[in-house]
mmCIF file of C-alpha atoms in Angstrom:
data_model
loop_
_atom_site.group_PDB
_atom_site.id
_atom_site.type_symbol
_atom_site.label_atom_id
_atom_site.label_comp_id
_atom_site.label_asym_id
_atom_site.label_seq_id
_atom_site.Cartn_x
_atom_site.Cartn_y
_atom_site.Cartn_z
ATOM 1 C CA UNK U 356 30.052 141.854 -111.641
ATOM 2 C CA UNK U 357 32.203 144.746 -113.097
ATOM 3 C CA UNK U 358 35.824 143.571 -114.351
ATOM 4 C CA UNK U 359 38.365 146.678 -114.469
ATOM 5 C CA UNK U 360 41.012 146.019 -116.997
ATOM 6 C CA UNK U 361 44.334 147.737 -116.858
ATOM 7 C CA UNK U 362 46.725 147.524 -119.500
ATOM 8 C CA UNK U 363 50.200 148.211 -117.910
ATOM 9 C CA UNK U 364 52.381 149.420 -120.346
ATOM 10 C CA UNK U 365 55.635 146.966 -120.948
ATOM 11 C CA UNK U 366 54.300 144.715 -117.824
ATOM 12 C CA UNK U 367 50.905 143.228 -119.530
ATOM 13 C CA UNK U 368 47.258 143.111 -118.338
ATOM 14 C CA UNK U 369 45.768 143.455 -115.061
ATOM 15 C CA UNK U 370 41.773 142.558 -114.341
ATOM 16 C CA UNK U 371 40.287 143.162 -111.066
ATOM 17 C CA UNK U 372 36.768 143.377 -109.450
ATOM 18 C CA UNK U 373 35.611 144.161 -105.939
ATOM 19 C CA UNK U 374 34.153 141.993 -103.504
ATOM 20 C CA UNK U 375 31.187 142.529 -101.002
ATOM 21 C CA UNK U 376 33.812 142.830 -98.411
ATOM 22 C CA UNK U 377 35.430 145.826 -99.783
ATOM 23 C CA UNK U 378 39.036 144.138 -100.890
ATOM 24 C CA UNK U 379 40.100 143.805 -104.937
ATOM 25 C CA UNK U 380 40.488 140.383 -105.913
ATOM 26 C CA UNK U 381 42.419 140.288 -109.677
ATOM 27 C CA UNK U 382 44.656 138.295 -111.809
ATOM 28 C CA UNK U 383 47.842 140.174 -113.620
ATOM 29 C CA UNK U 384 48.709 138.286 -116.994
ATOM 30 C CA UNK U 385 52.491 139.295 -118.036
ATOM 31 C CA UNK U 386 53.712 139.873 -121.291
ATOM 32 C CA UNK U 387 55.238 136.514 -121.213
ATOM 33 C CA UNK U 388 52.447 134.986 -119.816
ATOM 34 C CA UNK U 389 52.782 134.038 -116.529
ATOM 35 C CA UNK U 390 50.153 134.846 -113.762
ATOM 36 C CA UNK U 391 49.718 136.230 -110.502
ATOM 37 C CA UNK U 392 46.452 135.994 -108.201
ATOM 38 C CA UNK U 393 46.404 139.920 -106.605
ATOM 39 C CA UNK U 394 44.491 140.023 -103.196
ATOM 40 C CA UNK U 395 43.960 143.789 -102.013
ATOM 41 C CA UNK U 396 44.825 145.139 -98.456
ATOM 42 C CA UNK U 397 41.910 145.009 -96.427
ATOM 43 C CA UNK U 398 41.653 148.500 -95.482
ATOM 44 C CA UNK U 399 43.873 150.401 -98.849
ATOM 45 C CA UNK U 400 41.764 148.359 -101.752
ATOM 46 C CA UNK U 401 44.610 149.911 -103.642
ATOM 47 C CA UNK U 402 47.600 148.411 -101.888
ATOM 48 C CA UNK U 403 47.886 144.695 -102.883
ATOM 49 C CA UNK U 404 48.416 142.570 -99.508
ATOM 50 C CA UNK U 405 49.562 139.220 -100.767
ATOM 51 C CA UNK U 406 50.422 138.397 -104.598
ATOM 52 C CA UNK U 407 50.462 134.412 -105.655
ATOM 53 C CA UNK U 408 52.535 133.656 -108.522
ATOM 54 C CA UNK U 409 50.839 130.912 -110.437
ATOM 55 C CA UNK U 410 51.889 127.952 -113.205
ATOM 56 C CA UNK U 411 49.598 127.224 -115.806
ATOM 57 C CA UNK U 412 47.842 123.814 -113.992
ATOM 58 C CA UNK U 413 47.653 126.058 -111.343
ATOM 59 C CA UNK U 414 45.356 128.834 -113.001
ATOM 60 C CA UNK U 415 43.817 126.139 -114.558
ATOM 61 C CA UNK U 416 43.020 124.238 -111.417
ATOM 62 C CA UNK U 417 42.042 127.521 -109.530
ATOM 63 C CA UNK U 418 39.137 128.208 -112.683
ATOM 64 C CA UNK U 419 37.792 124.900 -112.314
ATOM 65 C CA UNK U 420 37.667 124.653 -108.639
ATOM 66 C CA UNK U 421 35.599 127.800 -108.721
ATOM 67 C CA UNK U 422 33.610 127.866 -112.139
ATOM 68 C CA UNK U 423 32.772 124.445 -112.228
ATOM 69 C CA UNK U 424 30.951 123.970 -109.428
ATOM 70 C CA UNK U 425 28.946 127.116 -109.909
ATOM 71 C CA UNK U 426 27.907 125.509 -113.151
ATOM 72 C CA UNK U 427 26.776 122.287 -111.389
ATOM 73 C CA UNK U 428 25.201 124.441 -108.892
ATOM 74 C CA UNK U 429 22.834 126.485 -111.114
ATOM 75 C CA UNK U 430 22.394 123.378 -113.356
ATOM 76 C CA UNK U 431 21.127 121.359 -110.266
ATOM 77 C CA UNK U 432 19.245 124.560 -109.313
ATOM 78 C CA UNK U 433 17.232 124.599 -112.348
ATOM 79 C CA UNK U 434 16.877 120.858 -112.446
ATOM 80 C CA UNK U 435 15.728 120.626 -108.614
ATOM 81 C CA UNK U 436 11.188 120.781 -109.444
ATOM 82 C CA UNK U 437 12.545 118.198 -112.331
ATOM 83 C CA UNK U 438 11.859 114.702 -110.458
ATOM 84 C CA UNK U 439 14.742 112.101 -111.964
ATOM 85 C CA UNK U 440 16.855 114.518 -113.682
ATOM 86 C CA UNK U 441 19.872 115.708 -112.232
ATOM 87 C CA UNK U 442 23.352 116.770 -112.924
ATOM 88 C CA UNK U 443 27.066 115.457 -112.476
ATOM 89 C CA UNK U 444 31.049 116.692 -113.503
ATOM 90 C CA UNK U 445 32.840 113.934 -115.183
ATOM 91 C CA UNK U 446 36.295 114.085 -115.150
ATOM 92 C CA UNK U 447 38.200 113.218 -118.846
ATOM 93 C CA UNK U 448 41.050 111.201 -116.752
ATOM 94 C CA UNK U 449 44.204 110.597 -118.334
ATOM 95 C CA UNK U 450 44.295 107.221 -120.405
ATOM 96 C CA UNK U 451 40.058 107.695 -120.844
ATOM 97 C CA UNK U 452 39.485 106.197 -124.148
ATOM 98 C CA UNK U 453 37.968 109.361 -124.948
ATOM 99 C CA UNK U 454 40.687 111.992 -124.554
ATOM 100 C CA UNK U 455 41.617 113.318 -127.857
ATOM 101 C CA UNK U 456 38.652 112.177 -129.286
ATOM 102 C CA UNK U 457 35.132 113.766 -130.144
ATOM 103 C CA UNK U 458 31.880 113.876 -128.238
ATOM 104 C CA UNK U 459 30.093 112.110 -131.479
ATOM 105 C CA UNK U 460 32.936 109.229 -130.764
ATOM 106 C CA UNK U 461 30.841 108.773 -127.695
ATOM 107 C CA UNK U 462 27.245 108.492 -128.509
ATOM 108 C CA UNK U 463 26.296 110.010 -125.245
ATOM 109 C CA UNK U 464 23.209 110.914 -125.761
ATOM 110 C CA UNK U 465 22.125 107.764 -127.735
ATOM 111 C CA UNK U 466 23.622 105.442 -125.886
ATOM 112 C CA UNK U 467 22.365 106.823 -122.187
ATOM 113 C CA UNK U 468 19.972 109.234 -122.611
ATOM 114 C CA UNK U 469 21.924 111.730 -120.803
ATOM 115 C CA UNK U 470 23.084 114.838 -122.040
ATOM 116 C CA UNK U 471 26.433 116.941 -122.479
ATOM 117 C CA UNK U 472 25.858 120.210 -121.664
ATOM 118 C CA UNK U 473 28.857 121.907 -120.528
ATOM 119 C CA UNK U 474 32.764 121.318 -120.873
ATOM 120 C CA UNK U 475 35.030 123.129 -118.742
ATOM 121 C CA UNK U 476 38.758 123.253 -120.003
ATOM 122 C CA UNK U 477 41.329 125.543 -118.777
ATOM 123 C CA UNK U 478 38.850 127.955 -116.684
ATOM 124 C CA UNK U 479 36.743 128.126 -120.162
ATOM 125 C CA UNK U 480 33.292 126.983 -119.799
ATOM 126 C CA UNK U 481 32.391 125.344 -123.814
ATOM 127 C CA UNK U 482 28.588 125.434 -123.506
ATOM 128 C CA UNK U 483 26.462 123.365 -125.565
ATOM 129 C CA UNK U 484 29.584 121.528 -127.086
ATOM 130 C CA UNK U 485 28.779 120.135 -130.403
ATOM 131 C CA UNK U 486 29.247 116.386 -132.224
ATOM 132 C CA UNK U 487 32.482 117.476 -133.688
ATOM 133 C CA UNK U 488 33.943 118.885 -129.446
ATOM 134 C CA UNK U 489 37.371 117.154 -128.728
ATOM 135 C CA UNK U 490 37.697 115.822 -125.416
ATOM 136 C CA UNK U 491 41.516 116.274 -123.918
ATOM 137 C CA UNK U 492 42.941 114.683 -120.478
ATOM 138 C CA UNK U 493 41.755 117.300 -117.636
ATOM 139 C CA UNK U 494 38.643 118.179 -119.294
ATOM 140 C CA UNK U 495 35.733 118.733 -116.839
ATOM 141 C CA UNK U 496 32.056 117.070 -118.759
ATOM 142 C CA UNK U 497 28.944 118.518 -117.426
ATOM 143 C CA UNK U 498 25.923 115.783 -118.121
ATOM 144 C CA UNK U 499 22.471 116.049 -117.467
ATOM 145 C CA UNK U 500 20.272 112.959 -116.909
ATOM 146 C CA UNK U 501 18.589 110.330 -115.181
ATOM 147 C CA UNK U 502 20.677 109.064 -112.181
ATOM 148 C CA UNK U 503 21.514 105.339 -114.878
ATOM 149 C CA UNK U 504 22.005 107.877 -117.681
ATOM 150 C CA UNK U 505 24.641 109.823 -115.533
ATOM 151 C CA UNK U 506 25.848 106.006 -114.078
ATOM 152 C CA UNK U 507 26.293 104.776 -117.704
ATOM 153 C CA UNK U 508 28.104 108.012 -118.805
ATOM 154 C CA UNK U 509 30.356 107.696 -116.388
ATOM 155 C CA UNK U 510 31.241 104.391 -117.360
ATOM 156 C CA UNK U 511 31.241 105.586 -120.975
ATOM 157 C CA UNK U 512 34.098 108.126 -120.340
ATOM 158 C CA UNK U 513 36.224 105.621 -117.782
ATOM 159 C CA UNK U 514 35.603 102.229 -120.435
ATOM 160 C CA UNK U 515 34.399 103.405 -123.530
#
């Protein structure tokens, strides 16, 4: 997928791709930050049809809702021919007696079997997050493992 990146002189940064259907779908990042979701006209893919302005929890919900899942999706894809493995996003829920601290704090691995593999914080994907990763409130964990590892990690995030 091809991302064409504008910089708009005094306004900020605009990145846009096409999609099978013909439109533009992009994202325009002002100088001061703030977002808009761009959605092309269906027959002009130059003309912008409908513009979304969007908070920060709202860019970062939009990422997740559609990065995340992908993840999951090719994890569980790859993990399918592997009988008793499988794959689950764990939310880092406010109050978790993890949030703020690091993935070593945990002892996933050692204490479940199951691995972190993934963590997905503000649309960023961390792959492979190592011992030292610090988990914050909103965080999205990625785990691969037996269906009690993935049961006991669960309960590891929610309990400690």
């Amino acid at each position: 997928m091809d991302v064409e990146v504008t910089r708009l002189p005094g306004v900020g940064v605009k990145q846009e791709f096409n999609t099978v259907t013909g439109r533009r779908l992009g994202v325009l990042t002002y100088r001061d930050g703030h977002r808009e979701l761009l959605v092309s006209d269906l027959n002009d893919p130059d003309a912008c049809s409908a513009t979304v302005p969007m908070t920060e929890p709202e860019c970062v919900a939009l990422g997740t809702l559609l990065g995340a899942p992908n993840l999951v999706a090719q994890l569980r894809e790859e993990h399918s021919e592997v009988p008793g493995v499988g794959t689950s996003q764990l939310p880092v829920v406010p109050g978790s007696p993890y949030a703020g601290r690091t993935l070593g704090d945990t002892a996933m691995r050692t204490r479940t079997g199951a691995s972190v593999v993934a963590v997905v914080r503000d649309s960023t994907v961390h792959a492979s997050p190592r011992p030292d990763f610090r988990f914050e409130a909103g965080d999205l964990v990625v785990v691969v493992g037996t269906p009690d590892g993935l049961r006991q990690a669960v309960s590891i995030l929610e309990q400690g």
